XYZ file of N, CA, C and O in Angstrom:
696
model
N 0.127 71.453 14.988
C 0.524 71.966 16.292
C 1.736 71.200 16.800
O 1.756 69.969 16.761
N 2.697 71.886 17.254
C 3.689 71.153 18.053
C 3.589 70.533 18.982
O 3.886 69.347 18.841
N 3.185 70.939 20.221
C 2.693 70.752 21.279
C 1.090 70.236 22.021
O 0.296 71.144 22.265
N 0.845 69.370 22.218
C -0.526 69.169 21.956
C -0.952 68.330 23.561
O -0.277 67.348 23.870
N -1.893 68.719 24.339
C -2.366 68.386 25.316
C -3.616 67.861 24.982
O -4.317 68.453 24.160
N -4.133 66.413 25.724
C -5.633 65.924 25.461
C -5.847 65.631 26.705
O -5.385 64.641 27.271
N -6.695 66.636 27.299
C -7.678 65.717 28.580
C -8.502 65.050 27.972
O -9.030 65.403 26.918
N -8.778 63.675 28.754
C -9.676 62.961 27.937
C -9.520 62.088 26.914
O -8.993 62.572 25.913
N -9.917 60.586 26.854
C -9.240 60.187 25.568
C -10.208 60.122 24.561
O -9.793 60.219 23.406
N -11.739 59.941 24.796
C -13.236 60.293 23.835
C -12.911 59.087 22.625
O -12.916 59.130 21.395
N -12.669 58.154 23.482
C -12.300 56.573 22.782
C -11.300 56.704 22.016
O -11.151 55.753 21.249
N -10.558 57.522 21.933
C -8.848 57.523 21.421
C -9.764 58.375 19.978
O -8.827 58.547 19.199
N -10.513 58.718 19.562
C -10.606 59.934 18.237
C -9.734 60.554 18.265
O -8.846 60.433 17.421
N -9.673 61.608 19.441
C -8.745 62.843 19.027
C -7.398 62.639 18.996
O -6.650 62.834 18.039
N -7.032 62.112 20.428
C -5.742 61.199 20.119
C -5.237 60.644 19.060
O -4.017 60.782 18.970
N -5.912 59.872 17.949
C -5.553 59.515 16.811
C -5.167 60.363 16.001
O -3.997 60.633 15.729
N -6.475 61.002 15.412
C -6.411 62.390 14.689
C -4.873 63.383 15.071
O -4.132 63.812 14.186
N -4.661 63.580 16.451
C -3.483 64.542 16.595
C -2.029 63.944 16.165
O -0.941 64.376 15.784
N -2.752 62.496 16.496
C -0.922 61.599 16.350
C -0.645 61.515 14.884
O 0.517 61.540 14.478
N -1.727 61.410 14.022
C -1.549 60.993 12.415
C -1.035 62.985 11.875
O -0.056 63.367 11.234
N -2.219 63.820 12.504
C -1.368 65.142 11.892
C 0.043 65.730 12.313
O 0.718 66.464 11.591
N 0.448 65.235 13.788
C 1.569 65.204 14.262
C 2.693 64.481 13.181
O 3.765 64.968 12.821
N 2.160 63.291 12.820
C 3.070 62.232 12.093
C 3.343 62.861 10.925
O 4.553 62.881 10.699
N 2.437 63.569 9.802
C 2.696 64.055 8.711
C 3.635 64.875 8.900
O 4.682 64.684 8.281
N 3.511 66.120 9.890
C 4.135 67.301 9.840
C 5.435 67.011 10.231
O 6.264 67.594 9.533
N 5.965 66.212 11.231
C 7.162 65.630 11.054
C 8.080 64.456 9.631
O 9.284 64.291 9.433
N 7.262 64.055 9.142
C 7.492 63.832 7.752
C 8.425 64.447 6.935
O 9.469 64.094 6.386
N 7.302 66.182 7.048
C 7.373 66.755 6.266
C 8.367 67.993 7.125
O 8.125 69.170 6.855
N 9.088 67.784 7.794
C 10.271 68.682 8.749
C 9.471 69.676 9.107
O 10.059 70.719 9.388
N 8.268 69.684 9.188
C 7.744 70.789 9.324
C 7.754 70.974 11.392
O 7.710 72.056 11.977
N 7.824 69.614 12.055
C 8.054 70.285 13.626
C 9.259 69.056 13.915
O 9.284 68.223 13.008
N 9.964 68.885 14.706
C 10.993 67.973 15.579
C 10.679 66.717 15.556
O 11.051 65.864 14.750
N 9.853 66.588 16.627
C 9.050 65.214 17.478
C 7.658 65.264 17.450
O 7.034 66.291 17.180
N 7.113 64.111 17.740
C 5.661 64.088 18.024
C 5.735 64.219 19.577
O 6.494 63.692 20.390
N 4.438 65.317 19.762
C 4.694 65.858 21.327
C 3.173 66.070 21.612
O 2.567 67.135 21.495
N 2.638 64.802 22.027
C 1.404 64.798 22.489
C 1.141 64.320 23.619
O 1.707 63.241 23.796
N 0.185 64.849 24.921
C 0.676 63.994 26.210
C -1.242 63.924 26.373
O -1.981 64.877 26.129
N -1.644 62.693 26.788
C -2.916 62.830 26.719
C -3.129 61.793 28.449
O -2.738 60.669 28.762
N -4.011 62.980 29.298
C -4.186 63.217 30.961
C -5.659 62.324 30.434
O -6.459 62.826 29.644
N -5.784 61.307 30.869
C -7.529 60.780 30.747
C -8.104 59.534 32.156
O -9.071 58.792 32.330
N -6.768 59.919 32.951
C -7.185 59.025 34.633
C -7.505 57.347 34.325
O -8.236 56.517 34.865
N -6.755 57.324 33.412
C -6.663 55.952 32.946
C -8.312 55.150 32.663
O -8.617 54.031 33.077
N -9.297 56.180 31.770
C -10.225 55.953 31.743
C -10.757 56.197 30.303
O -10.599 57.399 30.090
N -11.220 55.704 29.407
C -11.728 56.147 28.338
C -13.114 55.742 28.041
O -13.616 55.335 29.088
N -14.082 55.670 26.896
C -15.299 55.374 27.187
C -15.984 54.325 27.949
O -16.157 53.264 27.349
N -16.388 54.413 29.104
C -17.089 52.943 29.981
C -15.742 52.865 30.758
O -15.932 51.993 31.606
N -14.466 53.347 30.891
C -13.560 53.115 31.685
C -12.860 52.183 31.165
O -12.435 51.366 31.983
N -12.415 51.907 29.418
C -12.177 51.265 28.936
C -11.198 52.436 28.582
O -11.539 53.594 28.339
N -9.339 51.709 28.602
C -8.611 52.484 28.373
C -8.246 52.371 26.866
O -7.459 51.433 26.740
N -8.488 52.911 25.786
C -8.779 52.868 24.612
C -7.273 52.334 23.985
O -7.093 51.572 23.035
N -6.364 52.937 24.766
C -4.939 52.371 23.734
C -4.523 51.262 24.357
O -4.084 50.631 23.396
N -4.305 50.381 25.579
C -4.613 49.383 25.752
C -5.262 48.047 25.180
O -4.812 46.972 24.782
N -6.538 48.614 25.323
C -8.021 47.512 25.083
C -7.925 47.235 23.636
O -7.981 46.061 23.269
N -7.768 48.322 22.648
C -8.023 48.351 21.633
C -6.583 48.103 20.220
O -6.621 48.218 18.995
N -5.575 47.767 21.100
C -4.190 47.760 20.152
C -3.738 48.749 19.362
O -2.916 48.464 18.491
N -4.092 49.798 19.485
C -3.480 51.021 19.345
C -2.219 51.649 19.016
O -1.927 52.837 19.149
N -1.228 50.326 18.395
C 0.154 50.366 18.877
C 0.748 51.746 18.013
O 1.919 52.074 18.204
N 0.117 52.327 17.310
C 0.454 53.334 16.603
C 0.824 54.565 17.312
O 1.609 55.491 17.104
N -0.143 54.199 18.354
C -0.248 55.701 19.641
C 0.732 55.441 20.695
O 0.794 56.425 21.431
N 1.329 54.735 20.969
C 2.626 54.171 21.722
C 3.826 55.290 21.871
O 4.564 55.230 22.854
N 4.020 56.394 20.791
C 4.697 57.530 21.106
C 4.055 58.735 21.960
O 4.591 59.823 22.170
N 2.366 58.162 22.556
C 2.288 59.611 22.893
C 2.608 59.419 24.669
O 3.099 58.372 25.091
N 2.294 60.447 25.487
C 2.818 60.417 26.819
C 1.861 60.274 26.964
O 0.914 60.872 26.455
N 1.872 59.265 27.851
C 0.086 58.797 28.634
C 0.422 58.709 30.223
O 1.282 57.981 30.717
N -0.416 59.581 30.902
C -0.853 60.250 32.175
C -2.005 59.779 32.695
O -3.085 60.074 32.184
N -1.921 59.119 33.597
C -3.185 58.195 34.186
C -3.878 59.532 35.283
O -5.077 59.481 35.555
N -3.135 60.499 35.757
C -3.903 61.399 36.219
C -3.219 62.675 36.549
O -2.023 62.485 36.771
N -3.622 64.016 36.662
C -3.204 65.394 37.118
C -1.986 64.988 38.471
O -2.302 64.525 39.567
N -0.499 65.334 37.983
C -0.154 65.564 39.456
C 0.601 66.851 38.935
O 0.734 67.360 37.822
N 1.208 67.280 40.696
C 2.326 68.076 40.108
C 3.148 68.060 39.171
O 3.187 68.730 38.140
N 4.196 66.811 39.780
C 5.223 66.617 38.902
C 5.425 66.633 37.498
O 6.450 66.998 36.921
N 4.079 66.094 36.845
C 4.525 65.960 35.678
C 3.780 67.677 34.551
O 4.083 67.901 33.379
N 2.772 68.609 35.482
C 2.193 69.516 35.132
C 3.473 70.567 34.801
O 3.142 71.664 34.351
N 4.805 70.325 34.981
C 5.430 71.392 34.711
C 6.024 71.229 33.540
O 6.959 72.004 33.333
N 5.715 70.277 32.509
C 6.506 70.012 31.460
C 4.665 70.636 30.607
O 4.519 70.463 29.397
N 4.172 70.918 30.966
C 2.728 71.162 30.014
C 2.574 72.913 29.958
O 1.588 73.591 30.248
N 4.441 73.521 29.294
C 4.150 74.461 28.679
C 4.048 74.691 27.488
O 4.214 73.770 26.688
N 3.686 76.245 26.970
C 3.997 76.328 25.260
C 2.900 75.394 24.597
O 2.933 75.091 23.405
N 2.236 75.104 25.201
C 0.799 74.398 24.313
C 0.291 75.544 23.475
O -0.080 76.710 23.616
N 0.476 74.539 22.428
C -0.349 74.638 20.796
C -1.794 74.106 20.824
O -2.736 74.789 20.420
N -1.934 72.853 21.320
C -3.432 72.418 20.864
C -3.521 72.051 22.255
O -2.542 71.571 22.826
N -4.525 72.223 22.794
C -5.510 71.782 24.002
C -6.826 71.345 23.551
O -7.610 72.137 23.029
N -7.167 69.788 23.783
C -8.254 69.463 23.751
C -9.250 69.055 25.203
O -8.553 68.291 25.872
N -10.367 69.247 25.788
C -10.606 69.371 27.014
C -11.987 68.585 26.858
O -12.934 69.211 26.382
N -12.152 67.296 27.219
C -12.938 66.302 27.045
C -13.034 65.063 27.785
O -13.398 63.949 27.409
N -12.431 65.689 29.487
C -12.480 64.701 30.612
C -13.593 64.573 31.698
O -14.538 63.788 31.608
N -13.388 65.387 32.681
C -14.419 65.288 33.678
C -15.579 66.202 33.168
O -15.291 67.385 32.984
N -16.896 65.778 32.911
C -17.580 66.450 32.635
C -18.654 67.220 33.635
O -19.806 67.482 33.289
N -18.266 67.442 34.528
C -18.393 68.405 35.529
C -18.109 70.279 34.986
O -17.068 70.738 34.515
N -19.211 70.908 35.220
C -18.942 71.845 34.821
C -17.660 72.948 35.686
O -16.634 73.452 35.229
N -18.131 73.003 36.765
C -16.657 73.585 37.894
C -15.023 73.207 37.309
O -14.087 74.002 37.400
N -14.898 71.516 36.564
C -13.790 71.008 36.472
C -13.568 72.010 34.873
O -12.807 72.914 34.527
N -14.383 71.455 34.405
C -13.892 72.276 32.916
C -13.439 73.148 33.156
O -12.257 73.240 32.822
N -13.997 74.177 33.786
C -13.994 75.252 34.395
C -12.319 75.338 34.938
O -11.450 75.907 34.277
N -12.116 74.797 35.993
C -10.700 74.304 36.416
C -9.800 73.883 35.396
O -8.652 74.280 35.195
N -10.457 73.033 34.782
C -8.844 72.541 33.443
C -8.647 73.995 32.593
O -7.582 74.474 32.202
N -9.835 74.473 32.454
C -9.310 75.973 31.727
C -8.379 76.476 31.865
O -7.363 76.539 31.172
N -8.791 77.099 33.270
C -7.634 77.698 34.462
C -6.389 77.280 34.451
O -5.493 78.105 34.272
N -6.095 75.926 34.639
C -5.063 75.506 35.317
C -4.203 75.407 33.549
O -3.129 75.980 33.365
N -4.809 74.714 32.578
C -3.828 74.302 30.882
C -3.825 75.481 30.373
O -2.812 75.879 29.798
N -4.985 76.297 30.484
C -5.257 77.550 29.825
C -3.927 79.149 29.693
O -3.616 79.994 28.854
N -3.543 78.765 31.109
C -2.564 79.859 31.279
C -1.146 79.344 30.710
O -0.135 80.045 30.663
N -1.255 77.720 30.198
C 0.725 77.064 29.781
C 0.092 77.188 28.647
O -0.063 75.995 28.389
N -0.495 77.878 27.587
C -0.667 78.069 26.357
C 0.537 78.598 25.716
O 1.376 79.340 26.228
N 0.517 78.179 24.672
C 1.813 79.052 23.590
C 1.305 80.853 23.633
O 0.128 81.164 23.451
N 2.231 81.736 23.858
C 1.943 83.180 24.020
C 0.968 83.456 22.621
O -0.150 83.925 22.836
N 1.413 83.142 21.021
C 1.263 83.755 20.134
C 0.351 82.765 19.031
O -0.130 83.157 17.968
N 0.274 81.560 19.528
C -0.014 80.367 18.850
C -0.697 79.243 19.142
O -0.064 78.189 19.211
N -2.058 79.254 19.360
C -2.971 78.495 20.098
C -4.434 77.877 19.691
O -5.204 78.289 18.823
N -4.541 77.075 20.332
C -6.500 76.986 20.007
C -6.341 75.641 21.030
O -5.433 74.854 21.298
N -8.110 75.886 21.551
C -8.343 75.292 22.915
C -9.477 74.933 22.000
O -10.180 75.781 21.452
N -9.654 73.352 21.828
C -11.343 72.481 22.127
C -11.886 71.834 23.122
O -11.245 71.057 23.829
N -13.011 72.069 23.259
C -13.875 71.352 24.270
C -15.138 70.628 23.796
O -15.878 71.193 22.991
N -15.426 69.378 24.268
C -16.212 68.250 23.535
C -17.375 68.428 24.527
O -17.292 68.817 25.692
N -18.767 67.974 23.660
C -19.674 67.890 24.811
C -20.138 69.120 25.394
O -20.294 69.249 26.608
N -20.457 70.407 24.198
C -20.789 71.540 24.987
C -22.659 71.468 24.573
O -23.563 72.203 24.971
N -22.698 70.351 23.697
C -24.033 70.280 23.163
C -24.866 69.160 22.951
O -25.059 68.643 21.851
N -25.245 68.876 23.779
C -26.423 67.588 23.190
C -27.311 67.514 23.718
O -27.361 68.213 24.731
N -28.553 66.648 23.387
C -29.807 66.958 23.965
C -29.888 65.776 24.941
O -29.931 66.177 26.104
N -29.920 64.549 24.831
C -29.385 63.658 26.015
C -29.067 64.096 27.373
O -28.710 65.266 27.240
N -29.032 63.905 28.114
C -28.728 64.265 29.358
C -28.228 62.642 30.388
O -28.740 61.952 31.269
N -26.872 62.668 29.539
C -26.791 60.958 29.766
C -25.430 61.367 31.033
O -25.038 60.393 31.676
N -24.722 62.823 31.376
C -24.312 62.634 32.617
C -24.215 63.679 33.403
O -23.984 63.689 34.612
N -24.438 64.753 32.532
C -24.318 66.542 33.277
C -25.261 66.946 31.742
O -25.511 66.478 30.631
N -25.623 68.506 32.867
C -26.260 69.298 32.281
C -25.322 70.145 31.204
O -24.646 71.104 31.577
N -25.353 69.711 29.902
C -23.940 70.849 28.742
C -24.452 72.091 28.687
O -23.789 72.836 27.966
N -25.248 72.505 29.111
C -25.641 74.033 29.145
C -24.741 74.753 30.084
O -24.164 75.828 29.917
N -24.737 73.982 31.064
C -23.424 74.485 32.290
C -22.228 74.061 31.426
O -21.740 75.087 30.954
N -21.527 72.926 31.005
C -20.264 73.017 30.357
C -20.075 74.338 29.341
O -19.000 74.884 29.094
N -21.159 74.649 28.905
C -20.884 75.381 27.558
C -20.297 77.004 28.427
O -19.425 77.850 28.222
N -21.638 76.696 29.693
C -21.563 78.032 30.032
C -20.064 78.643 30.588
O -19.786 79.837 30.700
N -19.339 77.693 30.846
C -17.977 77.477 31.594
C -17.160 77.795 31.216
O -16.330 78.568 31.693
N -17.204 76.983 29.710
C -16.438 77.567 28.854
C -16.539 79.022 28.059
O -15.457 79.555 27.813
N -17.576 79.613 27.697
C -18.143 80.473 27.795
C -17.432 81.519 28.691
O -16.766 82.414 28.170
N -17.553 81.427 29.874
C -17.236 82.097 30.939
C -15.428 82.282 31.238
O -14.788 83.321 31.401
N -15.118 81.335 31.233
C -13.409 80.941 31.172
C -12.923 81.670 29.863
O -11.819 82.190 30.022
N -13.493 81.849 28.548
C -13.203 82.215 27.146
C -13.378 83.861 27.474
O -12.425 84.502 27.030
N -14.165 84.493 28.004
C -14.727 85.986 28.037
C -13.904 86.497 29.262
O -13.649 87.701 29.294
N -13.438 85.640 30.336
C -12.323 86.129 30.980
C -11.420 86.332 31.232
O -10.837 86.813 32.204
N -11.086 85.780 29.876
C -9.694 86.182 29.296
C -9.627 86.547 28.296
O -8.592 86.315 27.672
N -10.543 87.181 27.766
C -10.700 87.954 26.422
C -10.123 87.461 25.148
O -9.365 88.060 24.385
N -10.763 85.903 25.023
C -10.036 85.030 24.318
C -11.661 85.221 22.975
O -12.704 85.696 23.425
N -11.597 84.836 21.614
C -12.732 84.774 20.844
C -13.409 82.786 21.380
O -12.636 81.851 21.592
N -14.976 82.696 21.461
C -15.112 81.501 21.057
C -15.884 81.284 20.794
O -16.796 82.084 21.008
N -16.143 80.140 20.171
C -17.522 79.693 18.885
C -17.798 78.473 19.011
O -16.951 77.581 18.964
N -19.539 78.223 19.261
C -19.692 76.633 19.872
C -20.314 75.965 18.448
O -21.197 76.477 17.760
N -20.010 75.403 18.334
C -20.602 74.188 16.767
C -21.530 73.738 17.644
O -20.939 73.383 18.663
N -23.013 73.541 17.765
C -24.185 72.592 17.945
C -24.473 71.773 16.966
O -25.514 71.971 16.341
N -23.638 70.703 16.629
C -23.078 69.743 15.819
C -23.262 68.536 16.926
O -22.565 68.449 17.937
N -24.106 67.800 16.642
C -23.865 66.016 17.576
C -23.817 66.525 18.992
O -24.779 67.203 19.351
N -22.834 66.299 19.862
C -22.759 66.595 21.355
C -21.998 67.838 21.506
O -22.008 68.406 22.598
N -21.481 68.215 20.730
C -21.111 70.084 20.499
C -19.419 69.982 20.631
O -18.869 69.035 21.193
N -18.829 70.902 20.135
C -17.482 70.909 20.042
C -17.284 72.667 20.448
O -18.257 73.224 19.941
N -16.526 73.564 21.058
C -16.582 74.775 21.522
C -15.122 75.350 21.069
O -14.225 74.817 21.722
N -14.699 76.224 20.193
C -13.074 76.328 19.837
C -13.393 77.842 20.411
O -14.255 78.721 20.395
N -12.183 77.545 20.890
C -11.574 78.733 21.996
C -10.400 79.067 21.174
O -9.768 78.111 20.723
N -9.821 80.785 20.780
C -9.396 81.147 20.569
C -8.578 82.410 20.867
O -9.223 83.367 21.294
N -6.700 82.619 20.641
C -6.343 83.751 20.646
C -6.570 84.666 20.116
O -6.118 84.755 18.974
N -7.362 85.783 20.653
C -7.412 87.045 19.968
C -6.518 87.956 19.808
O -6.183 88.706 20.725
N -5.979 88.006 18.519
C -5.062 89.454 18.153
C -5.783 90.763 18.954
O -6.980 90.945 19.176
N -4.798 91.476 19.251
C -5.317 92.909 20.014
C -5.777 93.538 19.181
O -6.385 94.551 19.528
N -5.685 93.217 17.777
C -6.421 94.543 16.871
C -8.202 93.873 16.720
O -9.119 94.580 16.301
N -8.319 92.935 17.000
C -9.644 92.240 17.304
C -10.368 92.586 18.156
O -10.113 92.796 19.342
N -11.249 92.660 17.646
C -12.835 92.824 19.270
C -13.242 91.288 19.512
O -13.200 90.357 18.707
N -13.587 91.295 20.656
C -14.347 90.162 20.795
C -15.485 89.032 19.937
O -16.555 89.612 19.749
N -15.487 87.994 19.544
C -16.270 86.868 18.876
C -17.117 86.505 20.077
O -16.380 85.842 20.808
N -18.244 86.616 20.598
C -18.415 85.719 21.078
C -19.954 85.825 21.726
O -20.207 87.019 21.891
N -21.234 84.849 22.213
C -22.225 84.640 21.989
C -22.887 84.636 20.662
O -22.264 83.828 19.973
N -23.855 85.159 19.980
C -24.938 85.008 19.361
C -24.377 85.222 18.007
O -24.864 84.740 16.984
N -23.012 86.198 18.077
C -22.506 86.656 16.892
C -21.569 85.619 16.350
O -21.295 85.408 15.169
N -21.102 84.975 17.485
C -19.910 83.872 17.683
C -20.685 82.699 16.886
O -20.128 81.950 16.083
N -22.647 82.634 17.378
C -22.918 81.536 17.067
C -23.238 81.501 15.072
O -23.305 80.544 14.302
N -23.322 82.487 14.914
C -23.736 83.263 13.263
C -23.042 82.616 12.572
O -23.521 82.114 11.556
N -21.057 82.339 13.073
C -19.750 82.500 12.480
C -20.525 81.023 12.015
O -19.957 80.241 11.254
C-alpha cells in the first residue's frame, strides 16, 4: 500500500509490519516514499508509547500524531491501508469509520479493525465493536469478513459494482 493510516499503535505490531512492507516495496521502485502516519494519542499498550520506550529507531520515518486535529486530517487522503485499533469504544470506531473511511483511495483499498473478538472482557463489550463495524461496512456497501482468531481482526473491503454483497454468516464461511 502506498498510503497507509494506523489508529492505534497495538504495541507498534502493525506499525512495524507496514514500515518493513512499505520498506521492501520501495526497494523494489515499486511506490516513491514510505507514507505511513500512525494517530495513537501518544498512547500505546498501558500508555506506553511503543516507539519511544522501546527504541524503535527503525520507525523514525513514520508520521507520528499524538492526537486527531484538524490541521493535520487534511493530508489523510487517497488511503490505501487503514488500520483502526484505538479507542475501543464502540460509537468511536464507529466515528473513525466515518471520518478515515470517506479519504479512502477511490479504486484501491482495505480497512482493518483489531479487537472485534475475544472472550475477555478486559475493556468494552467486542460484540458492539464488531457490530459497528459491521454496521459502518453495510452502509456503505463495502464487503466484510471478521476472523474470530485471538481478539478478532475484521477486513473491510471495496466492492467492485459487479459484486453483491459479502457479508454476515456468508462473510463468516469465507
Amino acid at each position: 500500500s502506498e498510503k497507509c493510516v494506523i489508529l492505534g499503535s497495538g504495541g507498534g505490531y502493525i506499525p512495524r509490519i507496514i514500515y518493513y512492507a512499505q520498506s521492501e516495496l520501495l526497494k523494489n521502485n515499486l511506490i516513491n516514499e514510505i507514507d505511513i502516519s500512525l494517530v495513537d494519542a501518544g498512547n500505546g499498550v498501558g500508555g506506553d508509547r511503543f516507539y519511544d520506550e522501546f527504541g524503535f529507531d527503525d520507525l523514525k520515518e513514520l508520521k507520528l500524531y499524538s492526537n486527531y486535529t484538524d490541521d493535520i486530517f487534511d493530508e489523510f487522503n487517497n488511503i490505501n491501508y487503514l488500520h483502526v485499533d484505538a479507542d475501543h469504544n464502540a460509537d468511536q470506531v464507529y466515528t473513525d469509520l466515518c471520518n478515515y473511511g470517506t479519504r479512502m483511495n477511490k479504486d484501491n483499498w482495505i480497512i482493518t479493525c483489531h479487537d472485534t473478538h475475544f472472550k475477555e472482557d478486559e475493556w468494552t463489550n467486542t460484540d458492539l465493536l464488531y457490530n459497528a463495524v459491521a454496521r459502518w461496512s453495510n452502509e456503505n456497501n463495502h464487503n466484510h469478513i471478521n476472523f474470530n482468531i485471538g481478539r478478532g481482526t475484521t477486513l473491510i473491503m471495496h466492492r467492485p459494482r459487479h459484486h453483491r454483497p459479502l457479508h454476515g454468516q456468508e462473510a463468516d464461511r469465507w
